mmCIF file of C-alpha atoms in Angstrom:
data_model
loop_
_atom_site.group_PDB
_atom_site.id
_atom_site.type_symbol
_atom_site.label_atom_id
_atom_site.label_comp_id
_atom_site.label_asym_id
_atom_site.label_seq_id
_atom_site.Cartn_x
_atom_site.Cartn_y
_atom_site.Cartn_z
ATOM 1 C CA MET A 28 80.822 118.867 101.545
ATOM 2 C CA GLN A 29 84.058 117.432 102.783
ATOM 3 C CA PHE A 30 84.678 115.153 105.751
ATOM 4 C CA LYS A 31 87.834 116.120 107.641
ATOM 5 C CA ALA A 32 88.749 113.744 110.400
ATOM 6 C CA THR A 33 91.040 114.820 113.249
ATOM 7 C CA ARG A 34 92.826 112.865 115.895
ATOM 8 C CA ASP A 35 90.211 113.890 118.424
ATOM 9 C CA SER A 36 87.284 112.899 116.187
ATOM 10 C CA PHE A 37 88.913 109.580 115.442
ATOM 11 C CA ASP A 38 89.500 108.886 119.138
ATOM 12 C CA HIS A 39 85.766 109.544 119.629
ATOM 13 C CA GLU A 40 85.041 106.778 117.026
ATOM 14 C CA ILE A 41 87.371 104.390 118.920
ATOM 15 C CA ARG A 42 85.605 105.092 122.206
ATOM 16 C CA VAL A 43 82.092 104.617 120.737
ATOM 17 C CA ALA A 44 83.089 101.320 119.017
ATOM 18 C CA HIS A 45 84.719 100.069 122.133
ATOM 19 C CA GLU A 46 81.811 100.943 124.420
ATOM 20 C CA ALA A 47 79.383 99.220 122.059
ATOM 21 C CA GLY A 48 81.346 95.967 122.201
ATOM 22 C CA LEU A 49 82.792 95.767 118.679
ATOM 23 C CA GLY A 50 85.823 93.544 118.525
ATOM 24 C CA TYR A 51 87.800 94.992 115.648
ATOM 25 C CA TRP A 52 87.806 97.239 112.541
ATOM 26 C CA ALA A 53 88.791 95.845 109.160
ATOM 27 C CA TYR A 54 90.575 98.521 107.088
ATOM 28 C CA LEU A 55 90.402 98.338 103.280
ATOM 29 C CA ALA A 56 94.068 98.547 102.217
ATOM 30 C CA TYR A 57 95.260 101.005 99.551
ATOM 31 C CA GLY A 58 98.613 100.977 97.863
ATOM 32 C CA SER A 59 100.829 102.048 95.020
ATOM 33 C CA ASP A 60 102.979 99.944 92.682
ATOM 34 C CA GLY A 61 101.478 96.769 94.161
ATOM 35 C CA LYS A 62 102.442 97.543 97.766
ATOM 36 C CA LEU A 63 100.574 98.820 100.782
ATOM 37 C CA ASP A 64 101.057 102.583 101.138
ATOM 38 C CA LEU A 65 100.353 103.867 104.638
ATOM 39 C CA THR A 66 100.790 107.459 103.409
ATOM 40 C CA HIS A 67 97.892 107.035 100.967
ATOM 41 C CA SER A 68 95.082 109.490 101.781
ATOM 42 C CA MET A 69 92.634 106.561 102.182
ATOM 43 C CA MET A 70 94.851 105.070 104.904
ATOM 44 C CA GLN A 71 94.683 108.190 107.125
ATOM 45 C CA GLY A 72 92.215 106.426 109.452
ATOM 46 C CA LEU A 73 94.602 103.568 110.087
ATOM 47 C CA THR A 74 97.377 106.143 110.716
ATOM 48 C CA TYR A 75 95.238 107.903 113.301
ATOM 49 C CA HIS A 76 94.349 104.581 114.870
ATOM 50 C CA ARG A 77 97.959 103.334 115.171
ATOM 51 C CA GLN A 78 99.100 106.641 116.661
ATOM 52 C CA SER A 79 96.194 107.019 119.078
ATOM 53 C CA GLY A 80 96.829 106.941 122.817
ATOM 54 C CA ILE A 81 93.742 104.707 123.185
ATOM 55 C CA ALA A 82 94.524 102.379 120.261
ATOM 56 C CA ASP A 83 94.282 99.390 122.622
ATOM 57 C CA GLN A 84 90.500 99.979 122.976
ATOM 58 C CA MET A 85 89.936 98.789 119.390
ATOM 59 C CA ASN A 86 91.738 96.072 117.485
ATOM 60 C CA TYR A 87 92.168 96.259 113.688
ATOM 61 C CA CYS A 88 93.016 94.065 110.725
ATOM 62 C CA LEU A 89 93.511 94.625 106.996
ATOM 63 C CA ILE A 90 91.370 93.924 104.011
ATOM 64 C CA ALA A 91 94.172 93.407 101.469
ATOM 65 C CA THR A 92 93.495 93.839 97.794
ATOM 66 C CA PHE A 93 95.181 92.339 94.748
ATOM 67 C CA ASP A 94 97.212 95.546 94.342
ATOM 68 C CA THR A 95 98.730 95.420 97.881
ATOM 69 C CA LEU A 96 100.187 91.907 97.647
ATOM 70 C CA GLY A 97 102.750 92.630 94.924
ATOM 71 C CA ARG A 98 102.809 91.334 91.445
ATOM 72 C CA ALA A 99 103.578 88.016 89.796
ATOM 73 C CA SER A 100 107.081 86.977 90.843
ATOM 74 C CA ARG A 101 107.566 90.308 92.693
ATOM 75 C CA PHE A 102 105.856 90.142 96.054
ATOM 76 C CA ASP A 103 108.518 90.013 98.757
ATOM 77 C CA GLU A 104 108.432 93.712 99.796
ATOM 78 C CA ALA A 105 104.642 93.875 99.516
ATOM 79 C CA THR A 106 104.142 90.882 101.801
ATOM 80 C CA ARG A 107 106.727 92.215 104.254
ATOM 81 C CA ARG A 108 104.791 95.477 104.631
ATOM 82 C CA ILE A 109 101.672 93.513 105.572
ATOM 83 C CA ARG A 110 103.600 91.103 107.824
ATOM 84 C CA ASP A 111 105.051 94.019 109.699
ATOM 85 C CA LEU A 112 101.592 95.212 110.782
ATOM 86 C CA PHE A 113 100.914 91.802 112.293
ATOM 87 C CA SER A 114 103.291 92.692 115.102
ATOM 88 C CA ASP A 115 101.097 95.631 116.255
ATOM 89 C CA HIS A 116 99.831 94.903 119.735
ATOM 90 C CA ASN A 117 96.200 95.607 118.684
ATOM 91 C CA TYR A 118 96.240 93.736 115.393
ATOM 92 C CA GLN A 119 93.280 91.362 115.460
ATOM 93 C CA ARG A 120 94.160 87.723 116.030
ATOM 94 C CA THR A 121 92.148 84.531 116.354
ATOM 95 C CA PRO A 122 91.909 83.072 119.906
ATOM 96 C CA ASP A 123 94.926 80.827 119.105
ATOM 97 C CA GLY A 124 96.976 83.781 117.893
ATOM 98 C CA ARG A 125 96.631 83.787 114.140
ATOM 99 C CA PRO A 126 96.585 87.315 112.536
ATOM 100 C CA LEU A 127 93.331 87.890 110.709
ATOM 101 C CA LEU A 128 93.594 89.015 107.069
ATOM 102 C CA PHE A 129 90.728 89.552 104.673
ATOM 103 C CA LEU A 130 91.371 89.594 100.942
ATOM 104 C CA TYR A 131 89.009 91.564 98.714
ATOM 105 C CA TYR A 132 88.715 89.984 95.266
ATOM 106 C CA LEU A 133 89.321 92.451 92.397
ATOM 107 C CA ASP A 134 88.978 90.511 89.197
ATOM 108 C CA ALA A 135 89.891 93.520 86.996
ATOM 109 C CA LEU A 136 93.382 93.616 88.531
ATOM 110 C CA LEU A 137 94.130 89.924 88.018
ATOM 111 C CA PRO A 138 95.526 90.284 84.478
ATOM 112 C CA SER A 139 97.757 93.309 85.129
ATOM 113 C CA TYR A 140 99.107 92.260 88.539
ATOM 114 C CA TRP A 141 98.991 88.458 88.443
ATOM 115 C CA ASN A 142 99.201 87.529 84.736
ATOM 116 C CA GLY A 143 95.592 86.425 84.950
ATOM 117 C CA SER A 144 96.557 83.605 87.274
ATOM 118 C CA LEU A 145 95.141 83.015 90.721
ATOM 119 C CA ALA A 146 97.917 80.514 91.254
ATOM 120 C CA GLU A 147 100.403 83.435 91.061
ATOM 121 C CA LEU A 148 98.428 85.315 93.693
ATOM 122 C CA GLY A 149 98.524 82.145 95.751
ATOM 123 C CA LYS A 150 102.288 82.247 95.717
ATOM 124 C CA SER A 151 102.205 85.704 97.315
ATOM 125 C CA LEU A 152 99.910 84.498 100.072
ATOM 126 C CA SER A 153 102.128 81.470 100.647
ATOM 127 C CA HIS A 154 105.142 83.772 100.914
ATOM 128 C CA LEU A 155 103.271 85.942 103.422
ATOM 129 C CA ARG A 156 102.548 82.879 105.508
ATOM 130 C CA ASN A 157 106.173 81.783 105.436
ATOM 131 C CA LEU A 158 107.439 85.258 106.319
ATOM 132 C CA THR A 159 105.078 85.437 109.291
ATOM 133 C CA THR A 160 105.857 81.939 110.690
ATOM 134 C CA SER A 161 109.595 82.224 110.092
ATOM 135 C CA SER A 162 109.654 85.376 112.234
ATOM 136 C CA GLY A 163 107.971 83.598 115.092
ATOM 137 C CA GLY A 164 104.343 84.470 114.337
ATOM 138 C CA ARG A 165 101.340 82.197 113.807
ATOM 139 C CA ASP A 166 100.075 81.299 110.330
ATOM 140 C CA PRO A 167 97.752 84.090 109.138
ATOM 141 C CA TYR A 168 93.999 83.285 108.974
ATOM 142 C CA ILE A 169 93.112 84.449 105.447
ATOM 143 C CA VAL A 170 89.456 85.051 104.525
ATOM 144 C CA LEU A 171 88.560 85.597 100.848
ATOM 145 C CA LEU A 172 85.837 88.230 100.234
ATOM 146 C CA HIS A 173 84.101 87.342 96.984
ATOM 147 C CA ALA A 174 80.671 86.587 95.592
ATOM 148 C CA PRO A 175 78.735 84.525 94.715
ATOM 149 C CA PRO A 176 79.731 81.585 97.021
ATOM 150 C CA ALA A 177 80.460 79.145 94.162
ATOM 151 C CA GLU A 178 82.896 81.562 92.530
ATOM 152 C CA ALA A 179 84.355 82.384 95.975
ATOM 153 C CA GLU A 180 85.130 78.781 96.611
ATOM 154 C CA THR A 181 86.727 78.307 93.150
ATOM 155 C CA ALA A 182 89.048 81.234 93.770
ATOM 156 C CA ARG A 183 89.727 80.256 97.387
ATOM 157 C CA SER A 184 90.852 76.775 96.398
ATOM 158 C CA GLN A 185 93.373 78.224 93.952
ATOM 159 C CA ILE A 186 94.917 80.734 96.308
ATOM 160 C CA GLY A 187 94.808 78.685 99.474
ATOM 161 C CA ALA A 188 92.685 80.952 101.662
ATOM 162 C CA ASP A 189 91.273 79.533 104.931
ATOM 163 C CA ALA A 190 87.692 80.757 104.634
ATOM 164 C CA ILE A 191 85.178 82.580 102.425
ATOM 165 C CA SER A 192 83.039 85.554 103.113
ATOM 166 C CA THR A 193 81.809 88.635 101.232
ATOM 167 C CA TYR A 194 82.303 92.374 101.650
ATOM 168 C CA GLY A 195 78.575 93.140 101.420
ATOM 169 C CA ILE A 196 75.296 91.398 100.665
ATOM 170 C CA ASN A 197 72.568 93.098 98.666
ATOM 171 C CA PHE A 198 69.918 92.584 95.980
ATOM 172 C CA GLY A 199 71.974 94.246 93.239
ATOM 173 C CA PRO A 200 71.976 97.894 92.148
ATOM 174 C CA ASN A 201 68.456 97.968 90.686
ATOM 175 C CA ARG A 202 66.232 96.361 93.354
ATOM 176 C CA SER A 203 64.804 97.953 96.477
ATOM 177 C CA GLY A 204 63.559 96.151 99.565
ATOM 178 C CA THR A 205 62.994 96.383 103.281
ATOM 179 C CA TYR A 206 65.729 95.667 105.801
ATOM 180 C CA PRO A 207 63.957 92.461 107.078
ATOM 181 C CA GLU A 208 63.984 91.202 103.452
ATOM 182 C CA LEU A 209 67.703 91.969 103.209
ATOM 183 C CA GLN A 210 68.331 90.219 106.522
ATOM 184 C CA ARG A 211 66.559 87.059 105.334
ATOM 185 C CA HIS A 212 68.575 87.248 102.115
ATOM 186 C CA ALA A 213 71.788 87.594 104.148
ATOM 187 C CA GLU A 214 70.940 84.499 106.247
ATOM 188 C CA GLN A 215 70.285 82.503 103.096
ATOM 189 C CA TYR A 216 73.627 83.721 101.742
ATOM 190 C CA TRP A 217 75.421 82.347 104.772
ATOM 191 C CA GLU A 218 73.787 78.942 104.146
ATOM 192 C CA ASP A 219 74.853 79.111 100.496
ATOM 193 C CA GLU A 220 78.429 79.746 101.578
ATOM 194 C CA LEU A 221 78.313 76.640 103.797
ATOM 195 C CA ALA A 222 76.959 74.580 100.905
ATOM 196 C CA HIS A 223 79.625 75.667 98.424
ATOM 197 C CA THR A 224 82.754 75.317 100.471
ATOM 198 C CA SER A 225 84.246 72.615 102.638
ATOM 199 C CA VAL A 226 86.314 75.087 104.634
ATOM 200 C CA ASN A 227 85.350 77.879 107.009
ATOM 201 C CA VAL A 228 82.775 80.662 106.643
ATOM 202 C CA VAL A 229 82.703 84.169 108.078
ATOM 203 C CA PRO A 230 79.123 85.568 108.008
ATOM 204 C CA THR A 231 78.564 89.183 106.934
ATOM 205 C CA VAL A 232 76.018 91.244 108.869
ATOM 206 C CA MET A 233 74.465 94.123 106.981
ATOM 207 C CA VAL A 234 73.574 97.578 108.373
ATOM 208 C CA GLY A 235 71.652 98.377 105.205
ATOM 209 C CA TRP A 236 72.288 99.053 101.540
ATOM 210 C CA ASP A 237 71.433 102.688 100.617
ATOM 211 C CA SER A 238 73.866 103.669 97.923
ATOM 212 C CA ARG A 239 71.787 106.577 96.573
ATOM 213 C CA PRO A 240 74.423 109.143 97.576
ATOM 214 C CA ARG A 241 77.059 107.288 95.565
ATOM 215 C CA LYS A 242 74.683 106.928 92.580
ATOM 216 C CA GLU A 243 73.789 110.610 92.631
ATOM 217 C CA THR A 244 77.390 111.826 92.897
ATOM 218 C CA PRO A 245 79.839 109.085 91.862
ATOM 219 C CA PRO A 246 83.445 109.692 92.858
ATOM 220 C CA ALA A 247 85.982 110.026 90.060
ATOM 221 C CA TYR A 248 87.390 106.539 90.692
ATOM 222 C CA ASP A 249 84.021 104.850 90.367
ATOM 223 C CA LYS A 250 83.870 103.735 86.718
ATOM 224 C CA ARG A 251 80.496 101.955 86.808
ATOM 225 C CA ASP A 252 78.023 102.738 84.030
ATOM 226 C CA TYR A 253 75.333 104.549 86.014
ATOM 227 C CA THR A 254 73.036 104.794 82.965
ATOM 228 C CA ARG A 255 72.288 101.116 83.608
ATOM 229 C CA ILE A 256 71.677 101.586 87.366
ATOM 230 C CA ASP A 257 68.426 102.624 89.039
ATOM 231 C CA ARG A 258 69.505 105.648 91.085
ATOM 232 C CA GLY A 259 66.425 105.342 93.301
ATOM 233 C CA ALA A 260 66.855 101.714 94.331
ATOM 234 C CA TYR A 261 67.885 101.188 97.957
ATOM 235 C CA VAL A 262 67.395 99.157 101.166
ATOM 236 C CA ALA A 263 66.666 101.175 104.267
ATOM 237 C CA ILE A 264 69.146 101.285 107.090
ATOM 238 C CA ALA A 265 68.231 98.935 109.946
ATOM 239 C CA THR A 266 66.466 100.172 113.057
ATOM 240 C CA PRO A 267 68.344 99.526 116.357
ATOM 241 C CA ASP A 268 66.108 96.485 117.043
ATOM 242 C CA GLU A 269 66.563 95.124 113.512
ATOM 243 C CA PHE A 270 70.325 95.436 113.678
ATOM 244 C CA ALA A 271 70.424 93.801 117.096
ATOM 245 C CA PHE A 272 68.392 90.908 115.657
ATOM 246 C CA ALA A 273 70.819 90.572 112.736
ATOM 247 C CA CYS A 274 73.772 90.398 115.122
ATOM 248 C CA ARG A 275 72.022 87.797 117.220
ATOM 249 C CA GLN A 276 71.232 85.720 114.122
ATOM 250 C CA ALA A 277 74.861 85.737 113.039
ATOM 251 C CA SER A 278 75.960 84.657 116.529
ATOM 252 C CA ARG A 279 73.432 81.803 116.450
ATOM 253 C CA PHE A 280 74.624 80.801 112.957
ATOM 254 C CA MET A 281 78.194 80.586 114.136
ATOM 255 C CA SER A 282 77.219 78.720 117.287
ATOM 256 C CA LYS A 283 75.196 76.253 115.178
ATOM 257 C CA HIS A 284 78.252 75.540 112.953
ATOM 258 C CA PRO A 285 81.285 75.532 115.304
ATOM 259 C CA ASP A 286 83.241 73.307 112.914
ATOM 260 C CA ARG A 287 82.813 75.807 110.049
ATOM 261 C CA CYS A 288 83.022 78.962 112.183
ATOM 262 C CA PRO A 289 85.769 77.823 114.641
ATOM 263 C CA TYR A 290 86.851 81.309 115.620
ATOM 264 C CA GLN A 291 83.343 82.844 115.837
ATOM 265 C CA ILE A 292 84.347 85.760 113.637
ATOM 266 C CA ALA A 293 81.789 87.867 111.832
ATOM 267 C CA LEU A 294 82.139 90.867 109.518
ATOM 268 C CA ILE A 295 79.739 93.849 109.699
ATOM 269 C CA TYR A 296 79.065 96.050 106.693
ATOM 270 C CA SER A 297 79.936 98.697 107.614
ATOM 271 C CA TRP A 298 81.531 101.172 109.952
ATOM 272 C CA ASN A 299 81.774 104.143 107.637
ATOM 273 C CA GLU A 300 80.588 103.411 104.077
ATOM 274 C CA TYR A 301 78.548 106.576 104.206
ATOM 275 C CA SER A 302 77.844 106.907 100.468
ATOM 276 C CA GLU A 303 77.740 103.287 99.496
ATOM 277 C CA GLY A 304 75.433 101.376 101.790
ATOM 278 C CA GLY A 305 75.232 101.878 105.521
ATOM 279 C CA ALA A 306 77.327 103.017 108.463
ATOM 280 C CA LEU A 307 77.524 102.520 112.197
ATOM 281 C CA ALA A 308 79.987 105.323 112.880
ATOM 282 C CA PRO A 309 79.095 108.581 114.698
ATOM 283 C CA THR A 310 77.887 111.327 112.357
ATOM 284 C CA LEU A 311 77.010 115.033 112.718
ATOM 285 C CA GLY A 312 73.339 114.021 112.969
ATOM 286 C CA ASP A 313 74.031 111.146 115.360
ATOM 287 C CA PRO A 314 77.276 111.879 117.229
ATOM 288 C CA SER A 315 76.781 109.094 119.781
ATOM 289 C CA ALA A 316 76.023 106.462 117.127
ATOM 290 C CA SER A 317 72.662 105.674 118.801
ATOM 291 C CA MET A 318 71.840 102.582 116.739
ATOM 292 C CA LEU A 319 75.167 100.986 117.648
ATOM 293 C CA ARG A 320 74.776 101.931 121.297
ATOM 294 C CA THR A 321 71.234 100.553 121.366
ATOM 295 C CA ALA A 322 72.428 97.287 119.997
ATOM 296 C CA GLY A 323 75.439 97.370 122.310
ATOM 297 C CA GLU A 324 74.278 94.740 124.788
ATOM 298 C CA VAL A 325 73.738 92.253 121.940
ATOM 299 C CA MET A 326 77.143 93.143 120.478
ATOM 300 C CA LYS A 327 78.790 92.583 123.866
ATOM 301 C CA SER A 328 77.053 89.241 124.400
ATOM 302 C CA CYS A 329 78.071 88.108 120.895
ATOM 303 C CA HIS A 330 81.629 89.182 121.603
ATOM 304 C CA ALA A 331 81.544 87.184 124.830
ATOM 305 C CA GLY A 332 80.298 84.082 122.979
ATOM 306 C CA GLU A 333 76.728 84.158 124.286
ATOM 307 C CA ASN A 334 73.580 83.729 122.166
#
């Protein structure tokens, strides 16, 4: 089976996300030769978004990777490509105007792209900050996505990111559990992040963690050794009430720690990780994204800063 998005189907996703009260989408960036490549097939969604006549209904930001920020001593063009997106009218910014940028930690690329040095990567991020501010923009708010929290803080301190978070929270590939168990695990993870860093934290809210489709039919680019992975292990997708509770808990966490969550930003896993964990997006079986709509009032109150 192939999923073939169209401009119309993508506009439908924008409308559903907007009506449910989501604030922004974070797009995982793909590139070539160390630079963001907007013609990459995996960037088609962002292309549809930027060209949409209703793009203003949904903000977006990037999840940069090590291979979209250049290479050691060669990062000017790569950082300019990212900086240029910051000028989009619907690029997500903090309340005081800082463009939001997540950075997904890819340890395997550190030797080939950055000579094994996080300090070299830090130079690229510093250059991106300088490019942005010198052209009249605000200093980007950079959030490192890495786990566990202790390792995230070690890396963050070397590259000069503003906050830590993680792309997803789970029990590992070989353990099953209920969604309430995963939610309690996620809440403890947020506390662990607070304990391991002195800077800011962005809590990650989970939809679920059912990666059985990915385990059963791994894509060609997935090089994990599936002989060591339990193909039947999974965490069920949340019910609407469970997801609403998870969003409310994240909002309460941020309100409880305003000094560590100054912008009240959270990350939800995920909009469309269909094969890898959990998704909120409309599907053929659920074209109106009923779970997201059911939790919409909570999402809107969280977006408005209410508990």
